Coordinates of C-alpha atoms in Angstrom, one line a residue:
V1 CA 8.3 31.0 -20.7
D2 CA 12.0 31.1 -20.1
A3 CA 12.6 34.8 -21.4
G4 CA 14.1 33.4 -24.7
M5 CA 16.3 30.8 -23.4
Q6 CA 17.6 32.8 -20.4
S7 CA 15.7 32.3 -17.2
G8 CA 16.8 28.5 -17.2
Q9 CA 14.2 26.4 -15.8
G10 CA 11.2 29.1 -16.2
G11 CA 11.3 31.0 -13.7
A12 CA 9.9 34.5 -13.4
Q13 CA 6.6 35.8 -14.8
W14 CA 7.8 37.2 -17.7
P15 CA 5.8 40.1 -19.0
S16 CA 4.2 38.6 -22.6
P17 CA 5.0 35.1 -24.2
D18 CA 7.8 34.0 -25.7
A19 CA 8.5 31.4 -29.0
D20 CA 8.4 28.5 -26.2
S21 CA 4.4 29.5 -25.5
V22 CA 4.4 28.8 -28.7
T23 CA 6.2 25.6 -28.9
F24 CA 3.9 24.4 -25.9
W25 CA 0.3 25.3 -27.3
K26 CA 1.6 23.3 -30.6
Q27 CA 2.6 20.2 -28.5
V28 CA -0.3 20.5 -26.0
T29 CA -3.3 21.3 -28.2
P30 CA -4.1 18.3 -30.2
I31 CA -3.6 16.6 -26.8
Y32 CA -6.5 18.1 -25.4
K33 CA -8.6 19.6 -28.8
S34 CA -11.0 16.9 -28.7
Y35 CA -12.1 17.5 -25.2
S36 CA -14.6 20.2 -25.2
N37 CA -14.9 20.7 -21.4
V38 CA -11.1 21.7 -21.3
L39 CA -10.3 25.4 -21.4
F40 CA -7.0 26.6 -22.4
E41 CA -5.6 29.8 -20.5
L42 CA -3.0 30.8 -23.3
Y43 CA -0.8 32.8 -20.7
N44 CA -1.7 33.4 -16.9
E45 CA -1.1 37.3 -16.0
P46 CA 0.2 39.2 -19.1
N47 CA 1.6 42.5 -18.2
P48 CA 3.2 43.8 -21.3
S49 CA 4.4 47.5 -22.0
S50 CA 1.3 48.0 -24.4
W51 CA -1.8 47.0 -25.7
S52 CA -0.1 46.5 -29.4
C53 CA 2.7 44.4 -27.7
W54 CA 0.0 42.2 -26.0
V55 CA -1.8 41.6 -29.2
S56 CA 0.9 41.0 -31.8
G57 CA 4.1 40.9 -29.4
C58 CA 7.6 42.9 -29.0
S59 CA 11.2 43.3 -27.8
Y60 CA 12.0 43.7 -24.4
T61 CA 15.2 45.3 -23.5
N62 CA 16.4 44.8 -19.7
V63 CA 13.7 43.3 -18.0
K64 CA 13.4 42.1 -14.5
G65 CA 12.4 38.5 -13.1
Y66 CA 13.3 35.7 -10.8
S67 CA 15.2 33.4 -12.9
N68 CA 14.9 30.0 -11.1
D69 CA 18.4 29.1 -12.6
C70 CA 20.6 31.3 -10.8
G71 CA 18.4 31.8 -7.9
C72 CA 18.2 35.4 -8.6
T73 CA 16.7 38.2 -10.1
K74 CA 18.0 38.8 -13.4
A75 CA 17.5 41.4 -16.6
V76 CA 16.8 39.7 -19.6
S77 CA 16.1 40.9 -23.2
Y78 CA 13.8 38.8 -25.4
Q79 CA 11.3 38.7 -28.3
A80 CA 8.1 38.1 -27.2
V81 CA 5.0 36.8 -29.5
G82 CA 1.5 38.5 -28.9
M83 CA -1.8 36.8 -27.6
Q84 CA -2.8 36.5 -31.3
T85 CA -0.1 34.3 -32.2
L86 CA -1.1 31.9 -29.5
V87 CA -4.7 32.0 -30.7
N88 CA -3.6 31.5 -34.1
T89 CA -1.2 28.5 -32.9
V90 CA -4.4 27.0 -30.9
R91 CA -6.6 27.3 -34.4
S92 CA -4.2 26.2 -36.3
A93 CA -3.9 23.0 -34.3
G94 CA -7.6 22.2 -34.9
A95 CA -8.7 23.3 -31.4
T96 CA -12.3 24.9 -30.9
N97 CA -11.9 24.5 -27.4
L98 CA -12.6 28.1 -25.2
M99 CA -9.4 29.5 -24.9
L100 CA -9.1 32.5 -21.7
V101 CA -6.9 35.3 -22.6
G102 CA -5.9 37.6 -19.6
G103 CA -5.9 41.1 -20.3
M104 CA -3.3 43.9 -19.5
N105 CA -1.7 45.0 -16.1
W106 CA -1.2 40.9 -14.5
G107 CA -4.5 40.0 -16.3
Y108 CA -6.6 42.4 -15.0
E109 CA -7.2 45.5 -18.0
L110 CA -9.7 44.5 -20.4
G111 CA -10.8 47.9 -21.0
Q112 CA -8.9 49.0 -24.3
L113 CA -10.7 45.4 -26.2
N114 CA -12.7 48.1 -28.7
T115 CA -9.9 48.9 -30.3
Y116 CA -7.4 45.6 -29.3
A117 CA -9.7 42.6 -29.7
L118 CA -8.0 39.4 -30.8
S119 CA -9.2 37.3 -34.1
G120 CA -11.0 34.2 -34.0
S121 CA -13.5 32.4 -31.9
N122 CA -14.3 30.8 -28.5
I123 CA -12.2 33.5 -27.3
V124 CA -12.9 34.3 -23.5
Y125 CA -11.6 37.4 -21.8
D126 CA -10.4 36.9 -18.3
T127 CA -10.2 39.6 -15.9
H128 CA -8.0 39.3 -12.4
P129 CA -9.0 42.0 -9.9
Y130 CA -7.3 42.0 -6.6
P131 CA -7.8 44.7 -3.8
Y132 CA -4.8 46.6 -5.3
S133 CA -4.1 50.3 -6.2
G134 CA -6.0 50.9 -9.4
K135 CA -8.3 47.8 -9.2
M136 CA -10.9 48.9 -6.5
S137 CA -14.3 49.3 -7.5
T138 CA -14.2 52.1 -8.8
N139 CA -12.0 51.3 -11.7
W140 CA -14.0 48.2 -12.7
D141 CA -16.2 50.1 -15.2
S142 CA -13.4 51.5 -17.2
S143 CA -11.4 48.4 -16.8
F144 CA -13.9 45.9 -17.7
G145 CA -17.3 46.6 -16.9
N146 CA -18.2 48.6 -19.8
I147 CA -17.4 46.2 -22.3
S148 CA -19.0 43.2 -20.8
S149 CA -22.1 43.6 -23.1
K150 CA -19.9 43.4 -25.8
Y151 CA -17.4 40.4 -25.4
A152 CA -17.5 37.2 -23.0
L153 CA -15.6 37.9 -20.0
I154 CA -14.8 35.7 -17.1
S155 CA -12.7 36.3 -13.6
A156 CA -11.0 32.9 -13.4
E157 CA -8.7 34.4 -10.7
N158 CA -9.5 36.8 -7.6
G159 CA -9.4 37.3 -4.2
E160 CA -8.5 39.0 -1.3
Y161 CA -5.2 38.6 1.2
D162 CA -6.6 39.1 4.9
C163 CA -9.4 36.3 4.4
A164 CA -12.0 38.7 5.0
T165 CA -14.7 38.8 2.5
S166 CA -15.2 42.9 1.5
Y167 CA -13.3 43.1 -1.5
D168 CA -14.7 39.6 -2.8
S169 CA -18.2 39.9 -2.1
Q170 CA -18.5 43.5 -4.0
L171 CA -16.7 41.8 -6.8
F172 CA -19.0 39.0 -6.7
D173 CA -22.1 41.4 -7.0
Y174 CA -20.6 43.6 -9.6
L175 CA -19.8 40.4 -11.8
D176 CA -23.1 38.9 -11.6
A177 CA -24.6 42.3 -12.3
H178 CA -22.9 42.6 -15.4
K179 CA -23.4 39.0 -16.2
I180 CA -19.2 38.5 -16.0
G181 CA -18.8 34.4 -15.1
W182 CA -16.3 33.9 -12.1
V183 CA -14.5 31.4 -10.6
T184 CA -13.2 31.3 -7.3

Protein backbone atom coordinates (compact mmCIF):
# COMPACT_ATOMS: atom_id res chain seq x y z
CA VAL A 1 0.00 0.00 0.00
CA ASP A 2 1.41 3.34 -0.94
CA ALA A 3 -1.56 5.57 -0.05
CA GLY A 4 -2.57 6.16 -3.62
CA MET A 5 1.02 6.41 -4.94
CA GLN A 6 1.98 9.08 -2.39
CA SER A 7 4.22 6.99 -0.17
CA GLY A 8 6.84 5.98 -2.69
CA GLN A 9 8.32 2.59 -1.90
CA GLY A 10 5.50 1.49 0.39
CA GLY A 11 6.55 3.08 3.62
CA ALA A 12 4.16 3.32 6.51
CA GLN A 13 1.34 1.10 7.58
CA TRP A 14 -1.57 3.14 6.26
CA PRO A 15 -4.95 2.78 7.97
CA SER A 16 -6.63 0.89 5.13
CA PRO A 17 -5.73 -0.82 1.87
CA ASP A 18 -5.77 1.12 -1.38
CA ALA A 19 -6.07 0.17 -5.05
CA ASP A 20 -2.57 -1.33 -4.95
CA SER A 21 -3.88 -4.00 -2.60
CA VAL A 22 -6.49 -4.98 -5.18
CA THR A 23 -3.74 -5.19 -7.83
CA PHE A 24 -1.59 -7.26 -5.47
CA TRP A 25 -4.36 -9.81 -4.81
CA LYS A 26 -5.22 -10.01 -8.51
CA GLN A 27 -1.59 -10.93 -9.21
CA VAL A 28 -0.90 -13.21 -6.23
CA THR A 29 -4.17 -15.14 -5.96
CA PRO A 30 -3.79 -17.10 -9.25
CA ILE A 31 -0.33 -18.25 -8.17
CA TYR A 32 -1.42 -19.71 -4.81
CA LYS A 33 -5.11 -20.53 -5.24
CA SER A 34 -4.43 -24.23 -5.86
CA TYR A 35 -2.50 -24.57 -2.58
CA SER A 36 -5.06 -25.26 0.12
CA ASN A 37 -2.35 -24.96 2.78
CA VAL A 38 -1.75 -21.29 1.89
CA LEU A 39 -3.67 -18.74 3.96
CA PHE A 40 -4.26 -15.27 2.57
CA GLU A 41 -3.92 -12.47 5.13
CA LEU A 42 -5.68 -9.71 3.25
CA TYR A 43 -4.23 -6.68 5.04
CA ASN A 44 -2.08 -6.70 8.15
CA GLU A 45 -3.33 -4.62 11.06
CA PRO A 46 -5.92 -2.31 9.56
CA ASN A 47 -6.61 0.80 11.57
CA PRO A 48 -9.45 2.49 9.68
CA SER A 49 -11.49 5.42 10.91
CA SER A 50 -14.77 3.47 11.18
CA TRP A 51 -16.33 0.05 10.75
CA SER A 52 -18.05 1.16 7.56
CA CYS A 53 -14.65 2.19 6.19
CA TRP A 54 -13.27 -1.22 7.23
CA VAL A 55 -15.99 -2.96 5.20
CA SER A 56 -16.50 -0.63 2.24
CA GLY A 57 -13.56 1.77 2.08
CA CYS A 58 -13.48 5.55 2.49
CA SER A 59 -11.48 8.65 1.73
CA TYR A 60 -8.64 9.70 4.00
CA THR A 61 -7.50 13.29 4.28
CA ASN A 62 -4.14 14.22 5.83
CA VAL A 63 -3.39 10.89 7.52
CA LYS A 64 0.20 10.63 8.69
CA GLY A 65 2.67 7.82 8.27
CA TYR A 66 6.35 7.22 7.70
CA SER A 67 7.36 7.16 4.06
CA ASN A 68 10.44 5.39 2.74
CA ASP A 69 10.73 7.70 -0.25
CA CYS A 70 11.56 10.73 1.88
CA GLY A 71 12.64 9.05 5.13
CA CYS A 72 10.13 11.22 6.92
CA THR A 73 6.61 11.35 8.28
CA LYS A 74 4.23 12.83 5.78
CA ALA A 75 0.53 13.51 5.58
CA VAL A 76 -1.35 12.08 2.61
CA SER A 77 -4.89 11.85 1.32
CA TYR A 78 -6.09 8.76 -0.52
CA GLN A 79 -9.05 6.60 -1.42
CA ALA A 80 -9.12 3.36 0.56
CA VAL A 81 -10.82 0.14 -0.43
CA GLY A 82 -12.62 -1.95 2.14
CA MET A 83 -12.02 -5.50 3.24
CA GLN A 84 -15.08 -6.63 1.29
CA THR A 85 -13.37 -5.50 -1.93
CA LEU A 86 -10.32 -7.58 -1.07
CA VAL A 87 -12.48 -10.63 -0.26
CA ASN A 88 -14.31 -10.20 -3.57
CA THR A 89 -11.02 -9.81 -5.45
CA VAL A 90 -9.62 -13.07 -4.08
CA ARG A 91 -12.86 -14.98 -4.67
CA SER A 92 -13.31 -13.63 -8.21
CA ALA A 93 -9.87 -15.05 -9.03
CA GLY A 94 -11.22 -18.50 -8.16
CA ALA A 95 -9.48 -19.03 -4.81
CA THR A 96 -11.20 -20.85 -1.96
CA ASN A 97 -8.24 -20.53 0.43
CA LEU A 98 -8.86 -19.40 3.98
CA MET A 99 -8.61 -15.63 4.26
CA LEU A 100 -7.43 -13.99 7.47
CA VAL A 101 -9.03 -10.61 8.01
CA GLY A 102 -7.82 -8.41 10.85
CA GLY A 103 -10.32 -6.20 12.62
CA MET A 104 -10.19 -2.56 13.66
CA ASN A 105 -7.62 -0.94 15.94
CA TRP A 106 -4.48 -2.48 14.41
CA GLY A 107 -6.25 -5.75 13.74
CA TYR A 108 -7.45 -6.21 17.32
CA GLU A 109 -11.12 -5.23 17.60
CA LEU A 110 -13.74 -7.62 16.22
CA GLY A 111 -16.62 -6.91 18.57
CA GLN A 112 -18.85 -5.27 15.93
CA LEU A 113 -18.89 -8.20 13.50
CA ASN A 114 -22.56 -8.87 14.21
CA THR A 115 -23.21 -5.62 12.33
CA TYR A 116 -20.22 -5.51 9.97
CA ALA A 117 -19.37 -9.10 9.04
CA LEU A 118 -18.02 -9.61 5.54
CA SER A 119 -19.86 -11.61 2.89
CA GLY A 120 -18.18 -14.74 1.60
CA SER A 121 -16.83 -18.09 2.62
CA ASN A 122 -13.70 -19.34 4.36
CA ILE A 123 -13.17 -16.06 6.21
CA VAL A 124 -11.33 -16.25 9.52
CA TYR A 125 -11.29 -13.04 11.53
CA ASP A 126 -7.92 -12.25 13.08
CA THR A 127 -7.30 -10.44 16.38
CA HIS A 128 -3.91 -9.07 17.47
CA PRO A 129 -3.88 -8.72 21.28
CA TYR A 130 -0.87 -6.99 22.83
CA PRO A 131 -0.54 -5.56 26.36
CA TYR A 132 -1.66 -2.03 25.50
CA SER A 133 -4.30 0.05 27.17
CA GLY A 134 -7.70 -1.10 25.91
CA LYS A 135 -6.32 -4.50 24.90
CA MET A 136 -6.02 -6.11 28.33
CA SER A 137 -7.95 -9.14 29.57
CA THR A 138 -10.84 -6.99 30.82
CA ASN A 139 -11.49 -6.00 27.18
CA TRP A 140 -11.26 -9.42 25.52
CA ASP A 141 -14.91 -10.41 25.91
CA SER A 142 -16.22 -7.27 24.20
CA SER A 143 -13.40 -7.11 21.65
CA PHE A 144 -13.54 -10.69 20.38
CA GLY A 145 -14.56 -13.29 22.96
CA ASN A 146 -18.30 -12.68 22.90
CA ILE A 147 -18.50 -13.37 19.16
CA SER A 148 -16.21 -16.41 19.15
CA SER A 149 -19.09 -18.89 19.06
CA LYS A 150 -20.52 -17.27 15.91
CA TYR A 151 -17.44 -16.53 13.75
CA ALA A 152 -14.20 -18.34 12.97
CA LEU A 153 -11.46 -16.49 14.89
CA ILE A 154 -7.70 -16.71 15.19
CA SER A 155 -4.99 -14.70 16.85
CA ALA A 156 -2.27 -14.90 14.23
CA GLU A 157 -0.23 -12.20 15.95
CA ASN A 158 0.10 -11.42 19.65
CA GLY A 159 2.74 -11.13 22.30
CA GLU A 160 4.61 -9.37 25.05
CA TYR A 161 7.57 -7.05 24.71
CA ASP A 162 9.25 -7.73 28.04
CA CYS A 163 10.08 -11.43 27.48
CA ALA A 164 7.71 -12.30 30.33
CA THR A 165 4.75 -14.63 29.98
CA SER A 166 2.05 -13.20 32.24
CA TYR A 167 0.02 -11.62 29.42
CA ASP A 168 0.57 -14.44 26.93
CA SER A 169 -0.25 -17.20 29.42
CA GLN A 170 -3.54 -15.55 30.32
CA LEU A 171 -4.27 -14.84 26.64
CA PHE A 172 -3.62 -18.39 25.45
CA ASP A 173 -5.80 -19.84 28.20
CA TYR A 174 -8.57 -17.41 27.20
CA LEU A 175 -8.24 -18.21 23.48
CA ASP A 176 -8.33 -21.95 24.20
CA ALA A 177 -11.40 -21.60 26.44
CA HIS A 178 -13.21 -19.72 23.64
CA LYS A 179 -12.03 -22.11 20.91
CA ILE A 180 -10.12 -19.33 19.15
CA GLY A 181 -7.11 -20.51 17.16
CA TRP A 182 -3.73 -18.94 17.82
CA VAL A 183 -0.15 -18.96 16.63
CA THR A 184 2.86 -17.39 18.24
